[in-house]
Coordinates of C-alpha atoms in Angstrom, one line a residue:
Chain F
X13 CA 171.9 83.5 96.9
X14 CA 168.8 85.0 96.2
X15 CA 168.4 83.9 92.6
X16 CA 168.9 80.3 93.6
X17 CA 166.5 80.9 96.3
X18 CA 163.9 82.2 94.1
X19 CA 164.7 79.1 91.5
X20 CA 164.0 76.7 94.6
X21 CA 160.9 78.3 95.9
X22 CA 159.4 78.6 91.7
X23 CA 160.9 74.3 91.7
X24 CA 158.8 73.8 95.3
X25 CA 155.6 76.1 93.9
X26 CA 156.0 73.5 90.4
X27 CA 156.0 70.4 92.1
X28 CA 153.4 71.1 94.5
X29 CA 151.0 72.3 90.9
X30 CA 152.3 69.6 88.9
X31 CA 151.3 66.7 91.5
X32 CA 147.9 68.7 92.0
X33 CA 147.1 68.5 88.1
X34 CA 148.3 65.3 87.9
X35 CA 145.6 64.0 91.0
X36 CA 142.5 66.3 89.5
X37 CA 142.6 66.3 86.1
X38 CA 139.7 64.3 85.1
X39 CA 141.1 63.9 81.7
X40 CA 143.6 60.5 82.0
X41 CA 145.9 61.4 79.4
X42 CA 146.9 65.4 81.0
X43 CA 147.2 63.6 84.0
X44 CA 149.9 60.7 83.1
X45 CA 151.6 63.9 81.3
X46 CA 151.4 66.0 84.4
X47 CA 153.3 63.2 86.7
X48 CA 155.8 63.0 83.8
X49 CA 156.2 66.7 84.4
X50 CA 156.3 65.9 88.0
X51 CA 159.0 62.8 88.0
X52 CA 160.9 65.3 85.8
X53 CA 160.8 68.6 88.5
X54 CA 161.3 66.1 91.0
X55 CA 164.8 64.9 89.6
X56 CA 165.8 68.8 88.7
X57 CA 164.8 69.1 93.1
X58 CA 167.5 66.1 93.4
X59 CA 170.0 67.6 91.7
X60 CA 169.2 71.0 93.4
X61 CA 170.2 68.7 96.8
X62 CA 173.2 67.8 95.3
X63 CA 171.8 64.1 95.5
X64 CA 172.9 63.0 91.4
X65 CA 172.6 59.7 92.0
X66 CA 168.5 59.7 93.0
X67 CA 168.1 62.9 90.5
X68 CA 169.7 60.2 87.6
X69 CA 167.2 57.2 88.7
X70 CA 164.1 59.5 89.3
X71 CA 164.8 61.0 85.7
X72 CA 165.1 57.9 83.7
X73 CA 163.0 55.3 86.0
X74 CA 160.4 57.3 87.2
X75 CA 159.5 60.0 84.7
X76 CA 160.5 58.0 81.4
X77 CA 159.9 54.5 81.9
X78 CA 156.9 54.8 84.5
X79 CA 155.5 57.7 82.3
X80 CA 156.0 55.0 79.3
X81 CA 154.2 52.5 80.9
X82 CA 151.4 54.6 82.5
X83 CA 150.4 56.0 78.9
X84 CA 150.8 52.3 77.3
X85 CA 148.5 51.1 79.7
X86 CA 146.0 54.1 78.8
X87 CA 146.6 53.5 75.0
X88 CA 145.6 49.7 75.6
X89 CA 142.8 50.6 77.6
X90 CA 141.6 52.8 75.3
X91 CA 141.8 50.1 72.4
X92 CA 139.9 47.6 74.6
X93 CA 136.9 49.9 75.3
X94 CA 136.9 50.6 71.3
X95 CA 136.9 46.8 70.7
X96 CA 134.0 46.6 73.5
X97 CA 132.0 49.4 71.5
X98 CA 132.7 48.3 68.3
Chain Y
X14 CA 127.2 63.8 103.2
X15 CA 129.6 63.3 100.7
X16 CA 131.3 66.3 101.5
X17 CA 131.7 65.7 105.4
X18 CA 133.2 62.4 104.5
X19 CA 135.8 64.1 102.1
X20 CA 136.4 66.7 105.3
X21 CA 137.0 64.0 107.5
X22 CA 139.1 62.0 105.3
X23 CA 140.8 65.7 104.4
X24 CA 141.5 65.9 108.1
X25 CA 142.8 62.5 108.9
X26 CA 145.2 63.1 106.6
X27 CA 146.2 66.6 108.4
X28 CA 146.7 64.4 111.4
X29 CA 149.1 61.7 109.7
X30 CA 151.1 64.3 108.4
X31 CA 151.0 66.4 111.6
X32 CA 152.2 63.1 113.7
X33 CA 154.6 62.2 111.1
X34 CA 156.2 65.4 111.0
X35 CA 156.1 65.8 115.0
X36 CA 158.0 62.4 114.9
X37 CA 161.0 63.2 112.6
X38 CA 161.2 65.9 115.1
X39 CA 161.4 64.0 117.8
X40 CA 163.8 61.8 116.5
X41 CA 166.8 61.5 118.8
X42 CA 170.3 63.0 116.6
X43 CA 172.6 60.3 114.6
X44 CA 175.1 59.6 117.4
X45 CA 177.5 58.9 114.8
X46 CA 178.2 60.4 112.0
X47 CA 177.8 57.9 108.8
X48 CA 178.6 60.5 106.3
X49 CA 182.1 60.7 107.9
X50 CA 181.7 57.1 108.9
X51 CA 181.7 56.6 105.3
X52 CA 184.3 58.7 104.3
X53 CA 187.0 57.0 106.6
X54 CA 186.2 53.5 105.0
X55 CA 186.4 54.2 101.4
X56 CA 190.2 53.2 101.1
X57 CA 188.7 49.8 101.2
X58 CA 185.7 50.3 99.6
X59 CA 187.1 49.7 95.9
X60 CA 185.4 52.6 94.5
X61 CA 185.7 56.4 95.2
X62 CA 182.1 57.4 94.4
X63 CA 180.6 57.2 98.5
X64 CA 177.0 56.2 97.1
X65 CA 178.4 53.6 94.9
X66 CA 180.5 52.5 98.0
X67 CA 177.2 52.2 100.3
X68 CA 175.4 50.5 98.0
X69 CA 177.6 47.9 96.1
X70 CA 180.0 47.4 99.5
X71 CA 178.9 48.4 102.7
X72 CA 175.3 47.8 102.3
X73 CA 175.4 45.3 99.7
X74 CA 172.7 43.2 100.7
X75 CA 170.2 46.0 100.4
X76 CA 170.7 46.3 97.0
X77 CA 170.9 41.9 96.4
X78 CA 167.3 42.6 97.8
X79 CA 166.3 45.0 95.9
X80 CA 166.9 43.2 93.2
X81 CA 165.2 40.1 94.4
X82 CA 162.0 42.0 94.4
X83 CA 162.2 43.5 91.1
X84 CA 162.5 39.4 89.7
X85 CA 159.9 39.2 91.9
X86 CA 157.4 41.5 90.4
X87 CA 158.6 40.5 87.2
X88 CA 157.9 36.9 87.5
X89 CA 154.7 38.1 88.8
X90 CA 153.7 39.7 85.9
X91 CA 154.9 36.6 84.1
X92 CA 152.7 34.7 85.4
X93 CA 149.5 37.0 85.1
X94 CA 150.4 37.1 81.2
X95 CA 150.4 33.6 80.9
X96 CA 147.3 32.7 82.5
X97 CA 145.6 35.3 80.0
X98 CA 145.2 35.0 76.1
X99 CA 148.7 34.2 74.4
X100 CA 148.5 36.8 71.3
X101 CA 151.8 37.5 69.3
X102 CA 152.1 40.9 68.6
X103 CA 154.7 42.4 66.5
X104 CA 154.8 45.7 68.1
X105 CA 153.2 48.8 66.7
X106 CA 153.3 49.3 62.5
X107 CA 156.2 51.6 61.9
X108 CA 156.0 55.0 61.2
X109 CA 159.4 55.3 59.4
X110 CA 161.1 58.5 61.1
X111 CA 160.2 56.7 64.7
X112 CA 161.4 53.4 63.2
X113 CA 165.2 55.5 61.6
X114 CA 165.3 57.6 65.5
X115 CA 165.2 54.2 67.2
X116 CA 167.8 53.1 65.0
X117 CA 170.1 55.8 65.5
X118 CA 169.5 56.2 69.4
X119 CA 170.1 52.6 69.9
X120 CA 173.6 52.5 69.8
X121 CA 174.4 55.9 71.5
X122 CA 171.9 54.9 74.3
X123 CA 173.6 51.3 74.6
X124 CA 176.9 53.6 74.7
X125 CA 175.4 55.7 77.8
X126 CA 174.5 52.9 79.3
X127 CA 178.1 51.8 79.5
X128 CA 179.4 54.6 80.3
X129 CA 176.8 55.6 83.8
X130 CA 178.1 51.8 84.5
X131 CA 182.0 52.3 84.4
X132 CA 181.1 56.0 85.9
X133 CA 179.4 54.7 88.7
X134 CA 182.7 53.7 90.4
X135 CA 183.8 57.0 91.0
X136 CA 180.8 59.6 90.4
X137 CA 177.3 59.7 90.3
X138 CA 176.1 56.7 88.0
X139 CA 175.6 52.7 88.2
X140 CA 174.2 49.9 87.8
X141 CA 170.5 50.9 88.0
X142 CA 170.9 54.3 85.9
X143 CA 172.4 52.4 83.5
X144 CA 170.3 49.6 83.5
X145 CA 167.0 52.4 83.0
X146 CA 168.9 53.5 80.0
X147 CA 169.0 50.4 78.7
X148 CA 165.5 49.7 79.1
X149 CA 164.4 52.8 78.0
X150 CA 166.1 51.8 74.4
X151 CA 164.3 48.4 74.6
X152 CA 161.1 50.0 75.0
X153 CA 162.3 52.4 72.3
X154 CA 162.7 49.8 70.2
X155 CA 159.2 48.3 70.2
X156 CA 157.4 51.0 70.2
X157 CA 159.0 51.8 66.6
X158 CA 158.1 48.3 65.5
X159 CA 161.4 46.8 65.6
X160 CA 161.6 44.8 68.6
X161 CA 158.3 42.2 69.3
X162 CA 156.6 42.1 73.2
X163 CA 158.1 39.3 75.1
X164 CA 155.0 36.9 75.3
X165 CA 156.9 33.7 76.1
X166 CA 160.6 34.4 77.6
X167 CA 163.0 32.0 75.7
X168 CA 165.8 30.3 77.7
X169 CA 168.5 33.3 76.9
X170 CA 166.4 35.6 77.9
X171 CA 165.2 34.1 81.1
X172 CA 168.9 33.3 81.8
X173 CA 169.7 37.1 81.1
X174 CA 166.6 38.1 83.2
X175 CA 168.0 36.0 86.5
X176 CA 171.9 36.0 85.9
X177 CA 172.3 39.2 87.8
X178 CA 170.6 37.8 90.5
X179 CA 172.5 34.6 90.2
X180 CA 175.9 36.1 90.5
X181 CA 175.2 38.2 93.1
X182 CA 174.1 35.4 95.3
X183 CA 176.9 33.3 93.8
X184 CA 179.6 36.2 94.9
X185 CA 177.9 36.8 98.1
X186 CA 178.0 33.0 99.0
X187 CA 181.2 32.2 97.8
X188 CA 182.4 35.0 100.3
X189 CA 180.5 33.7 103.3
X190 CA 184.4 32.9 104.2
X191 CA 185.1 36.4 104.9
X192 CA 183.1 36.2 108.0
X193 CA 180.3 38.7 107.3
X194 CA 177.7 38.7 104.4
X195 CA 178.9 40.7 101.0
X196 CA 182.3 41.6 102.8
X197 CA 185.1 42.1 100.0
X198 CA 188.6 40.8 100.1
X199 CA 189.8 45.3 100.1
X200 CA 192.0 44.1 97.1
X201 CA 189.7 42.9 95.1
X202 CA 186.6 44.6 95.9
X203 CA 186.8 46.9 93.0
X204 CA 187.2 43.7 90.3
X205 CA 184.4 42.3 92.2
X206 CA 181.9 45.2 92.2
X207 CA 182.5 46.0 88.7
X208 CA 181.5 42.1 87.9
X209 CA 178.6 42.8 90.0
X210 CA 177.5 45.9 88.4
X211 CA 177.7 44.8 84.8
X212 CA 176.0 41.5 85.7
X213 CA 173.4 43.6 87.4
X214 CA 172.9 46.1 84.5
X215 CA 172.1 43.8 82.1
X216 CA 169.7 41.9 84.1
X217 CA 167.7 44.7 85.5
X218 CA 167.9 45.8 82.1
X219 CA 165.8 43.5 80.9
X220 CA 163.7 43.2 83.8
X221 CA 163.0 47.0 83.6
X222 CA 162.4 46.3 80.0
X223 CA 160.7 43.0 80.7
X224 CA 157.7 44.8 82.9
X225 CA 156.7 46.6 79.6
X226 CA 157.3 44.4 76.7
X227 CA 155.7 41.4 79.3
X228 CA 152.7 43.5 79.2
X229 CA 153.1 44.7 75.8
X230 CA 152.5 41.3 74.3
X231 CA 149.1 40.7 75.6
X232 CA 148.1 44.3 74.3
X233 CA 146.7 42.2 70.7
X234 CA 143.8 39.9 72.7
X235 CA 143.0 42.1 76.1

């Protein structure tokens, strides 16, 4: 009882620092990283619910594929302001 | 000045959340029970997994909505593609251990995709789980080279992208009959969600898979 206790609180604290990173980093590439660490801890609070189904989507649709397409956008961005400099 | 703007907006957000909260609170109790609501009509639901049940069954047309807008966005991004450069792009140059991981995760993931869809009728799984698997080995796949961006949609693949879709509305008209929208015949509801689900995986499949590689071809000219 405790343990799990303790284990939700340390998941709550997590979630709370990961989505603050994720907003303040200046740097765009810590922050995509820091909301896939946030989608991820998010599905892990899910499953602490006992709510598998949302912990499965949140896991595959919101850390990996939006994480995918958030850090393809920034590699393409990235590329374009190169090909601007250049 | 900046700062008392930033205070201001700080505390108009306190507010929101203050009122928000105050209203869940004040939110009058269920007065039924749909957990239990649930539980007494999944004899006829064709599936034992309750969320599965809800979804593909008692509130199908949710999820034929939901599925709507995902076309929807697709198409969207369709058309903002098109009205930009047209630039093939191959995908990325291989790096060969990427290229030989792709490869061999293909098939599993392909395999895990199958089984979230067959395990979705009686624990946690489904049609969309499945279908983000599927995806996720799509985008897998052109990101080691192997697989080029989508930047004009053949006829397959728009048929694949909308058949899910189509079905679904098909089904859902076809058993207008029954008197209320999406309501199985109980003896064939689980035959007809499973047709529903597989049609559904493949197609959000590739329209999960479709919002990247859409994008993805335009990468070469933007």
């Amino acid at each position: 009882m405790t343990l799990s206790f303790a284990f939700d609180l340390l998941l709550a604290l997590a979630l709370l620092w990961s989505a603050w990173r994720s907003l303040a980093t200046p740097d765009l590439t810590r922050a995509v990283v820091m909301f896939i660490v946030f989608g991820l801890l998010l599905a892990l609070a899910w499953a602490r619910l006992s709510a598998t189904d949302i912990a499965l989507a949140e896991a595959a649709i919101g850390a990996g594929l939006t994480g995918a397409l958030l850090l393809d956008a920034l590699g393409a961005w990235r590329r374009a302001a190169k090909d601007d400099e250049s | 000045m900046k700062s008392a703007l930033r205070l201001a907006v700080v505390l108009l957000a306190l507010v929101l959340a203050g009122t928000l909260m105050a209203a869940i609170l004040e939110l009058p109790g269920a007065n039924q029970s749909l957990p239990a609501a649930v539980a007494a009509h999944m004899a006829v639901s064709g599936v034992e997994h309750p969320v599965t049940a809800v979804l593909l069954n008692f509130r199908g047309y949710d999820t034929l909505l939901e599925v709507a807008v995902l076309l929807l966005a697709l198409l969207g991004i369709g058309a903002a593609v098109h009205a930009g450069s047209e630039t093939e792009d191959g995908g990325a140059e291989g790096d060969p251990v990427l290229a030989a991981l792709a490869r061999l995760l293909t098939p599993l993931l392909i395999l895990a995709a199958g089984y979230l869809l067959w395990a979705g009728a009686h624990r946690p799984g489904g049609a969309f789980q499945a279908a983000a698997v599927l995806a996720g080995a799509a985008v897998l796949l052109h990101l080691s080279g192997q697989m080029p961006a989508w930047s004009s949609p053949g006829l397959l693949l728009r048929l694949g992208l909308a058949g899910g879709l189509l079905i679904f509305l098909a089904l859902a008209a076809g058993l207008l009959g029954q008197g209320a929208l999406l309501r199985y015949p109980p003896e064939y509801a689980g035959a007809l969600i499973l047709l529903i689900e597989a049609s559904l995986t493949i197609s959000l499949g590739l329209i999960l898979a479709g919002l990247f590689l859409m994008l993805a071809g335009r990468r070469g000219g933007a």
